[in-house]
XYZ file of N, CA and C in Angstrom:
756
model
N -24.001 -11.570 15.316
C -24.528 -10.776 16.434
C -23.480 -9.729 16.827
N -23.876 -8.495 16.788
C -22.941 -7.427 17.103
C -22.784 -7.275 18.608
N -21.568 -6.964 18.992
C -21.285 -6.777 20.410
C -21.536 -5.329 20.789
N -22.180 -5.095 21.919
C -22.455 -3.705 22.318
C -21.164 -2.974 22.686
N -21.127 -1.702 22.354
C -19.962 -0.888 22.666
C -19.988 -0.490 24.142
N -18.817 -0.482 24.744
C -18.732 -0.051 26.138
C -18.888 1.462 26.207
N -19.601 1.975 27.186
C -19.813 3.421 27.266
C -18.500 4.160 27.497
N -18.356 5.280 26.818
C -17.149 6.082 26.953
C -17.198 6.873 28.261
N -16.087 6.950 28.958
C -16.088 7.739 30.195
C -16.215 9.222 29.905
N -16.979 9.898 30.700
C -17.193 11.327 30.529
C -15.933 12.086 30.928
N -15.574 13.150 30.191
C -14.372 13.910 30.566
C -14.518 14.630 31.891
N -15.771 14.788 32.378
C -16.002 15.466 33.640
C -16.273 14.488 34.773
N -16.079 13.176 34.513
C -16.376 12.194 35.543
C -15.413 12.312 36.712
N -14.114 12.545 36.410
C -13.138 12.636 37.484
C -13.254 13.915 38.288
N -13.853 14.973 37.696
C -13.951 16.254 38.382
C -15.328 16.479 38.986
N -16.201 15.457 39.017
C -17.538 15.617 39.575
C -17.448 15.723 41.088
N -18.095 16.713 41.628
C -18.081 16.969 43.068
C -19.521 17.109 43.537
N -19.844 16.420 44.621
C -21.191 16.531 45.194
C -21.245 17.742 46.122
N -22.346 18.452 46.040
C -22.517 19.686 46.805
C -23.880 19.668 47.485
N -23.913 20.068 48.745
C -25.146 20.273 49.511
C -26.049 19.042 49.471
N -27.241 19.178 48.894
C -28.216 18.092 48.919
C -27.852 16.902 48.062
N -26.829 17.015 47.192
C -26.431 15.883 46.353
C -25.511 14.911 47.083
N -25.106 15.257 48.296
C -24.267 14.353 49.079
C -25.141 13.211 49.596
N -24.683 11.977 49.456
C -25.496 10.798 49.763
C -25.301 10.278 51.182
N -24.207 10.602 51.814
C -23.923 10.065 53.147
C -24.854 10.693 54.182
N -25.142 9.935 55.231
C -25.992 10.450 56.319
C -25.179 11.306 57.278
N -23.944 10.907 57.518
C -23.055 11.647 58.392
C -21.797 12.051 57.618
N -21.315 13.229 57.918
C -20.119 13.735 57.232
C -19.205 14.387 58.262
N -17.900 14.353 57.934
C -16.914 15.054 58.758
C -16.716 16.439 58.150
N -16.980 17.470 58.929
C -17.027 18.838 58.422
C -15.725 19.554 58.763
N -15.211 20.272 57.754
C -14.028 21.116 57.903
C -14.449 22.542 57.620
N -14.068 23.474 58.508
C -14.467 24.869 58.363
C -13.666 25.547 57.256
N -13.991 26.806 57.008
C -13.286 27.557 55.974
C -11.824 27.811 56.344
N -11.538 27.833 57.633
C -10.167 28.041 58.098
C -9.371 26.755 58.185
N -9.991 25.614 57.852
C -9.296 24.341 57.925
C -9.424 23.640 59.261
N -10.273 24.116 60.156
C -10.455 23.500 61.467
C -11.469 22.377 61.396
N -11.225 21.344 62.178
C -12.125 20.191 62.228
C -13.323 20.530 63.121
N -14.536 20.387 62.572
C -15.764 20.630 63.325
C -16.419 19.348 63.787
N -15.809 18.204 63.478
C -16.329 16.925 63.932
C -17.316 16.312 62.952
N -17.896 15.183 63.369
C -18.860 14.451 62.545
C -20.252 14.984 62.850
N -20.973 15.394 61.821
C -22.314 15.953 61.958
C -23.264 15.237 61.022
N -24.535 15.318 61.354
C -25.551 14.815 60.444
C -25.580 15.687 59.186
N -25.982 15.091 58.078
C -25.957 15.819 56.817
C -26.831 17.063 56.880
N -28.009 16.948 57.497
C -28.892 18.108 57.610
C -28.281 19.217 58.435
N -27.622 18.854 59.537
C -26.985 19.869 60.367
C -25.843 20.562 59.626
N -25.070 19.777 58.881
C -23.945 20.361 58.130
C -24.455 21.309 57.053
N -25.546 20.968 56.383
C -26.092 21.853 55.342
C -26.619 23.135 55.966
N -27.301 23.028 57.105
C -27.806 24.229 57.780
C -26.656 25.119 58.255
N -25.567 24.500 58.717
C -24.410 25.276 59.134
C -23.797 26.031 57.965
N -23.745 25.374 56.785
C -23.200 26.038 55.597
C -24.089 27.193 55.157
N -25.402 27.000 55.213
C -26.309 28.075 54.827
C -26.214 29.250 55.790
N -26.015 28.959 57.064
C -25.900 30.043 58.050
C -24.668 30.900 57.789
N -23.603 30.295 57.268
C -22.379 31.045 56.979
C -22.347 31.590 55.556
N -23.380 31.304 54.764
C -23.450 31.815 53.395
C -22.515 31.125 52.430
N -22.175 29.848 52.690
C -21.290 29.083 51.812
C -21.969 27.767 51.453
N -21.233 26.889 50.763
C -21.745 25.584 50.350
C -21.033 24.484 51.121
N -21.679 23.345 51.174
C -21.082 22.146 51.758
C -20.570 21.291 50.603
N -19.263 21.230 50.442
C -18.636 20.561 49.303
C -17.948 19.296 49.789
N -18.221 18.172 49.117
C -17.611 16.888 49.463
C -16.240 16.807 48.804
N -15.189 16.764 49.610
C -13.828 16.767 49.070
C -13.160 15.397 49.166
N -13.646 14.511 50.023
C -13.093 13.155 50.167
C -14.248 12.175 50.262
N -14.832 11.773 49.121
C -16.005 10.897 49.174
C -15.686 9.477 49.610
N -14.433 9.008 49.463
C -14.089 7.629 49.803
C -13.746 7.449 51.275
N -13.680 8.527 52.027
C -13.383 8.416 53.461
C -14.613 7.946 54.217
N -14.400 7.489 55.443
C -15.491 7.007 56.299
C -15.440 7.748 57.632
N -16.392 8.649 57.888
C -17.398 9.175 56.950
C -16.771 10.140 55.941
N -17.496 10.479 54.872
C -16.941 11.401 53.877
C -16.606 12.759 54.492
N -15.541 13.373 53.951
C -15.087 14.675 54.449
C -15.682 15.759 53.568
N -16.311 16.745 54.223
C -16.911 17.875 53.509
C -16.330 19.171 54.048
N -16.289 20.156 53.201
C -15.696 21.440 53.561
C -16.695 22.563 53.349
N -16.685 23.515 54.263
C -17.525 24.699 54.142
C -16.777 25.730 53.304
N -17.188 25.906 52.064
C -16.487 26.799 51.148
C -17.448 27.222 50.044
N -17.171 28.370 49.457
C -17.952 28.812 48.296
C -17.630 27.910 47.105
N -18.646 27.349 46.485
C -18.416 26.358 45.433
C -17.703 26.972 44.226
N -18.043 28.206 43.865
C -17.361 28.860 42.741
C -15.878 29.047 43.012
N -15.535 29.468 44.226
C -14.132 29.626 44.589
C -13.426 28.275 44.598
N -14.125 27.243 45.057
C -13.542 25.898 45.087
C -13.225 25.409 43.684
N -14.131 25.616 42.737
C -13.899 25.188 41.357
C -12.742 25.966 40.727
N -12.616 27.243 41.059
C -11.516 28.045 40.521
C -10.174 27.519 41.022
N -10.097 27.182 42.300
C -8.845 26.660 42.851
C -8.501 25.309 42.235
N -9.515 24.470 42.010
C -9.263 23.165 41.394
C -8.760 23.315 39.963
N -9.361 24.233 39.206
C -8.908 24.452 37.825
C -7.477 24.977 37.792
N -7.128 25.823 38.757
C -5.764 26.356 38.812
C -4.763 25.250 39.115
N -5.118 24.339 40.021
C -4.228 23.222 40.345
C -4.058 22.289 39.153
N -5.138 22.026 38.426
C -5.055 21.153 37.256
C -4.177 21.772 36.170
N -4.240 23.103 36.016
C -3.411 23.770 35.024
C -1.936 23.656 35.383
N -1.609 23.817 36.660
C -0.222 23.671 37.089
C 0.266 22.240 36.898
N -0.635 21.272 37.148
C -0.251 19.869 36.967
C 0.039 19.560 35.505
N -0.729 20.156 34.585
C -0.480 19.934 33.156
C 0.857 20.521 32.728
N 1.268 21.630 33.344
C 2.574 22.197 33.016
C 3.688 21.241 33.396
N 3.567 20.611 34.557
C 4.595 19.665 34.983
C 4.589 18.407 34.107
N 3.417 18.008 33.623
C 3.360 16.861 32.718
C 4.056 17.167 31.411
N 3.955 18.430 30.947
C 4.625 18.804 29.701
C 6.137 18.699 29.834
N 6.647 18.917 31.045
C 8.094 18.826 31.249
C 8.589 17.392 31.203
N 7.676 16.414 31.264
C 8.077 15.014 31.214
C 8.372 14.538 29.792
N 8.065 15.337 28.786
C 8.352 14.946 27.414
C 9.858 14.986 27.171
N 10.337 14.003 26.429
C 11.777 13.866 26.195
C 12.034 13.907 24.684
N 12.978 14.737 24.276
C 13.443 14.800 22.897
C 14.891 14.318 22.848
N 15.249 13.676 21.752
C 16.587 13.099 21.628
C 17.412 13.869 20.605
N 18.682 14.094 20.936
C 19.653 14.720 20.047
C 20.845 13.789 19.933
N 21.192 13.420 18.701
C 22.276 12.480 18.458
C 23.520 13.225 17.977
N 24.643 12.882 18.577
C 25.928 13.468 18.228
C 26.881 12.376 17.761
N 28.056 12.806 17.300
C 29.107 11.867 16.913
C 30.450 12.469 17.314
N 31.437 11.614 17.450
C 32.761 12.080 17.871
C 33.423 12.949 16.818
N 33.050 12.800 15.558
C 33.647 13.572 14.459
C 32.627 14.517 13.843
N 31.757 15.077 14.668
C 30.700 15.937 14.139
C 31.291 17.237 13.620
N 30.716 17.744 12.540
C 31.171 19.006 11.950
C 30.683 20.180 12.798
N 31.359 21.299 12.718
C 30.992 22.470 13.522
C 29.609 22.992 13.155
N 29.263 22.962 11.851
C 27.936 23.424 11.436
C 26.853 22.497 11.962
N 27.077 21.189 11.830
C 26.096 20.234 12.360
C 25.970 20.353 13.873
N 27.075 20.617 14.528
C 27.036 20.801 15.977
C 26.176 22.013 16.343
N 26.300 23.080 15.580
C 25.473 24.257 15.830
C 23.995 23.996 15.614
N 23.674 23.184 14.607
C 22.266 22.836 14.361
C 21.699 22.024 15.523
N 22.485 21.066 16.029
C 22.047 20.268 17.173
C 21.834 21.147 18.409
N 22.721 22.104 18.611
C 22.586 23.018 19.743
C 21.315 23.854 19.603
N 21.033 24.322 18.404
C 19.831 25.130 18.175
C 18.566 24.335 18.477
N 18.522 23.070 18.029
C 17.352 22.235 18.307
C 17.199 21.989 19.807
N 18.311 21.711 20.477
C 18.241 21.444 21.914
C 17.771 22.674 22.683
N 18.194 23.863 22.266
C 17.742 25.095 22.923
C 16.235 25.265 22.769
N 15.715 24.968 21.573
C 14.265 25.056 21.362
C 13.513 24.087 22.268
N 14.020 22.884 22.404
C 13.348 21.885 23.251
C 13.356 22.311 24.717
N 14.486 22.781 25.191
C 14.581 23.185 26.595
C 13.707 24.401 26.889
N 13.629 25.326 25.956
C 12.781 26.502 26.156
C 11.302 26.159 26.078
N 10.970 25.008 25.518
C 9.587 24.521 25.489
C 9.283 23.591 26.649
N 10.112 23.642 27.688
C 9.913 22.850 28.910
C 10.006 21.344 28.640
N 10.886 20.932 27.758
C 11.094 19.518 27.452
C 12.493 19.097 27.874
N 12.625 17.835 28.228
C 13.944 17.287 28.519
C 14.621 16.871 27.222
N 15.940 16.851 27.240
C 16.722 16.501 26.053
C 17.646 15.345 26.410
N 17.521 14.267 25.645
C 18.403 13.113 25.807
C 19.495 13.189 24.748
N 20.722 13.274 25.184
C 21.874 13.397 24.283
C 22.551 12.040 24.182
N 22.724 11.556 22.969
C 23.389 10.269 22.728
C 24.518 10.476 21.722
N 25.664 9.905 22.023
C 26.819 9.941 21.122
C 27.288 8.513 20.892
N 27.254 8.064 19.645
C 27.622 6.695 19.293
C 29.008 6.658 18.677
N 29.804 5.696 19.138
C 31.129 5.464 18.559
C 31.005 4.423 17.447
N 31.712 4.661 16.356
C 31.678 3.752 15.217
C 33.088 3.240 14.939
N 33.175 1.922 14.769
C 34.442 1.323 14.384
C 35.555 1.586 15.383
N 36.648 2.136 14.902
C 37.834 2.367 15.733
C 37.717 3.615 16.594
N 36.562 4.302 16.550
C 36.384 5.462 17.418
C 36.356 5.066 18.887
N 36.077 3.806 19.176
C 36.074 3.347 20.565
C 37.464 3.444 21.184
N 38.504 3.440 20.350
C 39.862 3.543 20.876
C 40.206 4.959 21.312
N 39.386 5.935 20.929
C 39.629 7.343 21.294
C 38.342 7.921 21.873
N 37.940 7.396 23.021
C 36.707 7.850 23.662
C 36.817 9.276 24.192
N 38.030 9.749 24.381
C 38.186 11.093 24.941
C 37.629 12.159 24.002
N 37.671 11.900 22.671
C 37.116 12.866 21.734
C 35.598 12.951 21.868
N 34.971 11.818 22.113
C 33.528 11.826 22.321
C 33.135 12.583 23.580
N 33.879 12.384 24.668
C 33.573 13.101 25.904
C 33.822 14.603 25.745
N 34.816 14.970 24.917
C 35.045 16.388 24.671
C 33.853 17.030 23.955
N 33.284 16.305 23.002
C 32.121 16.832 22.278
C 30.934 16.982 23.227
N 30.720 15.992 24.086
C 29.588 16.057 25.015
C 29.781 17.189 26.023
N 30.991 17.369 26.530
C 31.241 18.461 27.484
C 31.048 19.820 26.816
N 31.452 19.932 25.560
C 31.226 21.181 24.841
C 29.729 21.436 24.661
N 28.981 20.378 24.418
C 27.531 20.508 24.266
C 26.892 20.951 25.589
N 27.361 20.404 26.704
C 26.844 20.805 28.021
C 27.138 22.281 28.279
N 28.331 22.736 27.885
C 28.666 24.141 28.060
C 27.754 25.065 27.259
N 27.381 24.632 26.038
C 26.481 25.449 25.225
C 25.078 25.490 25.824
N 24.686 24.436 26.524
C 23.339 24.351 27.097
C 23.252 24.941 28.501
N 24.352 25.428 29.052
C 24.358 25.912 30.442
C 23.327 27.008 30.695
N 23.112 27.986 29.790
C 22.107 29.026 30.091
C 20.669 28.534 30.011
N 20.441 27.329 29.485
C 19.077 26.866 29.247
C 18.718 25.602 30.028
N 19.689 24.760 30.352
C 19.407 23.518 31.060
C 20.632 23.019 31.793
N 20.414 21.995 32.584
C 21.499 21.412 33.374
C 21.431 19.892 33.253
N 22.541 19.196 33.312
C 22.526 17.727 33.237
C 22.023 17.118 34.538
N 21.200 16.080 34.412
C 20.719 15.372 35.591
C 21.826 14.556 36.247
N 22.777 14.091 35.457
C 23.909 13.305 35.968
C 25.072 13.474 35.000
N 26.284 13.189 35.433
C 27.423 13.284 34.513
C 27.268 12.319 33.339
N 27.843 12.649 32.178
C 27.746 11.738 31.031
C 28.411 10.396 31.331
N 27.743 9.323 30.911
C 28.226 7.971 31.172
C 28.402 7.213 29.869
N 29.394 6.334 29.853
C 29.628 5.458 28.716
C 28.825 4.182 28.920
N 27.834 3.958 28.063
C 26.985 2.768 28.135
C 27.099 2.053 26.791
N 27.710 0.870 26.797
C 27.903 0.142 25.554
C 28.880 0.857 24.650
N 28.439 1.182 23.442
C 29.277 1.880 22.468
C 28.858 3.331 22.299
N 28.352 3.924 23.356
C 27.924 5.309 23.255
C 27.919 6.003 24.601
N 27.760 7.317 24.557
C 27.692 8.161 25.742
C 26.274 8.706 25.834
N 25.679 8.568 26.991
C 24.315 9.030 27.216
C 24.316 10.153 28.241
N 23.405 11.092 28.048
C 23.275 12.244 28.937
C 21.845 12.748 28.868
N 21.319 13.187 30.018
C 19.961 13.737 30.090
C 20.044 15.170 30.604
N 19.421 16.097 29.864
C 19.388 17.508 30.227
C 17.969 17.907 30.602
N 17.830 18.670 31.677
C 16.536 19.178 32.140
C 16.526 20.696 32.013
N 15.373 21.281 31.680
C 15.318 22.741 31.531
C 15.440 23.454 32.866
N 16.057 24.609 32.840
C 16.142 25.450 34.021
C 14.803 26.140 34.278
N 14.551 26.613 35.499
C 13.328 27.401 35.741
C 13.301 28.643 34.854
N 12.101 29.122 34.585
C 11.976 30.249 33.662
C 12.670 31.505 34.166
N 12.657 31.719 35.473
C 13.281 32.927 35.999
C 14.806 32.857 35.953
N 15.378 31.667 35.788
C 16.830 31.503 35.711
C 17.307 31.142 34.299
N 16.400 30.940 33.384
C 16.746 30.481 32.040
C 16.850 31.669 31.087
N 17.824 31.613 30.207
C 17.992 32.667 29.205
C 16.896 32.575 28.151
N 16.676 33.685 27.460
C 15.659 33.710 26.415
C 16.128 32.910 25.205
N 15.155 32.399 24.474
C 15.463 31.600 23.294
C 15.981 32.518 22.182
N 17.253 32.409 21.784
C 17.756 33.292 20.722
C 17.137 32.991 19.370
N 16.726 31.749 19.142
C 16.129 31.401 17.849
C 14.801 32.104 17.648
N 14.031 32.269 18.721
C 12.747 32.941 18.608
C 12.917 34.419 18.281
N 13.906 35.059 18.903
C 14.160 36.469 18.601
C 14.660 36.674 17.188
N 15.487 35.742 16.698
C 15.984 35.861 15.322
C 14.854 35.694 14.318
N 13.913 34.779 14.613
C 12.790 34.575 13.702
C 11.900 35.812 13.644
N 11.685 36.471 14.797
C 10.851 37.665 14.805
C 11.514 38.812 14.051
N 12.842 38.969 14.203
C 13.539 40.048 13.501
C 13.530 39.837 11.992
N 13.697 38.574 11.557
C 13.664 38.307 10.115
C 12.283 38.547 9.543
N 11.248 38.240 10.345
C 9.880 38.485 9.880
C 9.614 39.981 9.751
N 10.164 40.780 10.657
C 9.977 42.228 10.575
C 10.732 42.826 9.397
N 11.901 42.246 9.059
C 12.675 42.767 7.934
C 11.996 42.512 6.601
N 11.275 41.393 6.504
C 10.626 41.048 5.241
C 9.367 41.854 4.999
N 8.851 42.495 6.034
C 7.652 43.300 5.836
C 7.990 44.551 5.020
N 7.088 44.924 4.122
C 7.301 46.109 3.290
C 6.922 47.347 4.071
N 7.825 48.306 4.124
C 7.565 49.532 4.849
C 6.520 50.355 4.116
N 5.592 50.980 4.866
C 4.569 51.794 4.195
C 5.198 53.000 3.501
N 4.730 53.280 2.283
C 5.250 54.420 1.524
C 6.481 54.114 0.730
N 7.013 52.856 0.816
C 8.236 52.544 0.084
C 7.994 52.556 -1.420
N 6.862 51.975 -1.874
C 6.551 51.966 -3.297
C 6.279 53.371 -3.805
N 5.677 54.201 -2.948
C 5.401 55.574 -3.375
C 6.694 56.351 -3.554
N 7.689 56.101 -2.668
C 8.972 56.777 -2.807
C 9.672 56.368 -4.092
N 9.524 55.088 -4.474
C 10.164 54.632 -5.707
C 9.564 55.320 -6.920
N 8.253 55.573 -6.869
C 7.604 56.208 -8.007
C 7.906 57.702 -8.058
N 8.167 58.293 -6.907
C 8.417 59.747 -6.871
C 9.889 60.054 -6.679
N 10.785 59.184 -7.127
C 12.217 59.393 -6.988
C 12.728 60.453 -7.938
N 14.021 60.777 -7.848
C 14.598 61.823 -8.730
C 14.582 61.415 -10.189
N 14.775 60.118 -10.500
C 14.760 59.692 -11.906
C 13.390 59.902 -12.523
N 12.335 59.620 -11.716
C 10.986 59.793 -12.243
C 10.700 61.270 -12.510
N 11.215 62.164 -11.627
C 10.988 63.585 -11.844
C 11.705 64.072 -13.103
N 12.959 63.591 -13.347
C 13.675 63.986 -14.558
C 12.990 63.453 -15.811
N 12.449 62.243 -15.690
C 11.776 61.665 -16.850
C 10.529 62.469 -17.199
N 9.805 62.928 -16.150
C 8.605 63.723 -16.412
C 8.971 65.070 -17.030
N 10.104 65.640 -16.597
C 10.500 66.954 -17.125
C 11.050 66.874 -18.545
N 11.400 65.669 -19.015
C 11.917 65.510 -20.370
C 13.407 65.398 -20.453
N 14.120 65.500 -19.322
C 15.580 65.394 -19.352
C 16.026 63.981 -19.675
N 15.253 63.000 -19.272
C 15.554 61.606 -19.574
C 14.458 61.075 -20.473
N 14.863 60.486 -21.577
C 13.891 59.954 -22.530
C 13.510 58.549 -22.094
N 12.242 58.333 -22.008
C 11.765 57.023 -21.590
C 12.020 56.012 -22.680
N 12.322 54.760 -22.343
C 12.564 53.748 -23.381
C 11.320 53.512 -24.208
N 11.563 53.315 -25.546
C 10.445 53.096 -26.449
C 9.889 51.691 -26.259
N 8.607 51.524 -26.462
C 8.022 50.182 -26.352
C 8.469 49.292 -27.491
N 8.244 48.006 -27.354
C 8.631 47.043 -28.383
C 7.857 47.296 -29.654
N 8.430 46.933 -30.810
C 7.721 47.149 -32.080
C 6.384 46.443 -32.092
N 5.434 47.076 -32.813
C 4.087 46.502 -32.843
C 4.026 45.249 -33.670
N 5.069 44.994 -34.502
C 5.034 43.793 -35.341
C 5.032 42.534 -34.514
N 5.641 42.613 -33.325
C 5.701 41.428 -32.489
C 4.483 41.314 -31.584
N 3.694 42.365 -31.496
C 2.509 42.298 -30.650
C 2.885 42.209 -29.179
N 2.030 41.593 -28.401
C 2.262 41.407 -26.973
C 2.957 40.099 -26.655
N 3.292 39.323 -27.655
C 3.933 38.027 -27.445
C 5.443 38.229 -27.364
N 6.084 38.007 -26.211
C 7.546 38.209 -26.129
C 8.343 37.180 -26.894
N 7.712 36.073 -27.276
C 8.419 35.016 -27.996
C 8.087 35.032 -29.489
N 7.464 36.114 -29.960
C 7.076 36.162 -31.374
C 8.288 36.176 -32.284
N 9.392 36.845 -31.840
C 10.597 36.914 -32.675
C 11.213 35.553 -32.900
N 11.022 34.662 -31.955
C 11.580 33.326 -32.108
C 10.837 32.521 -33.145
N 9.585 32.930 -33.441
C 8.778 32.179 -34.406
C 9.048 32.612 -35.842
N 9.876 33.668 -36.066
C 10.139 34.142 -37.426
C 10.969 33.133 -38.207
N 10.805 33.158 -39.477
C 11.578 32.277 -40.343
C 13.016 32.767 -40.404
N 13.989 31.903 -40.231
C 15.409 32.350 -40.293
C 15.757 33.031 -41.589
N 15.130 32.660 -42.714
C 15.402 33.299 -44.008
C 15.017 34.764 -43.982
N 13.861 35.040 -43.316
C 13.412 36.427 -43.255
C 14.377 37.256 -42.416
N 14.971 36.650 -41.362
C 15.910 37.398 -40.546
C 17.160 37.744 -41.343
N 17.606 36.837 -42.232
C 18.799 37.100 -43.040
C 18.571 38.255 -44.025
N 17.339 38.387 -44.506
C 17.017 39.483 -45.411
C 17.174 40.829 -44.685
């Protein structure tokens, strides 16, 4: 016997709002367009009041007793709600955390690669967790590890700031970096470098035409430079035909 599937929640279930005649309560607490309390009114009276002002009666707090309704244009209300949800999603994106691992004896090139990755993460509104692990006898020289972490913080200064000073936890140093606001944060240098390299690889218009109409081509057309002769017809169009010849014939 198969078990019935539970119904999937609708993506618009949380954003459903009752308006005007779809409100089920008999009495509602009405709020004007200016935010003033108009008191508890019968549902019919509240709807007539909204129609008189040329707006809608929108239920904004259905779980209250009695439910709270606001006199507002429904289209404007939906626009404001969508704008708030978009801002909330931006803040949720900032909650993502990326990890960058360092070492006390990290090479300068590897250090630069780690810095580049961290800059990309911070410019994408992500937090960066920096971890440095000590191995073996490196625990006896913890100052080198803290020097590497402080240097990393200095490189990240234009893009992010540490939430707290670096701490030694167990056999490693942990640090959390948060992105700076966009108006205070420097531009991502990696993005600009990628765009410049993409522009350099593009072929300039007319470049092939200039190569064909160069000075060498003009001299060749005039006869001053003799064009190279084509390969002998004995070999045909096969560039490897000479390799197929019998060595005895070549000696002849």
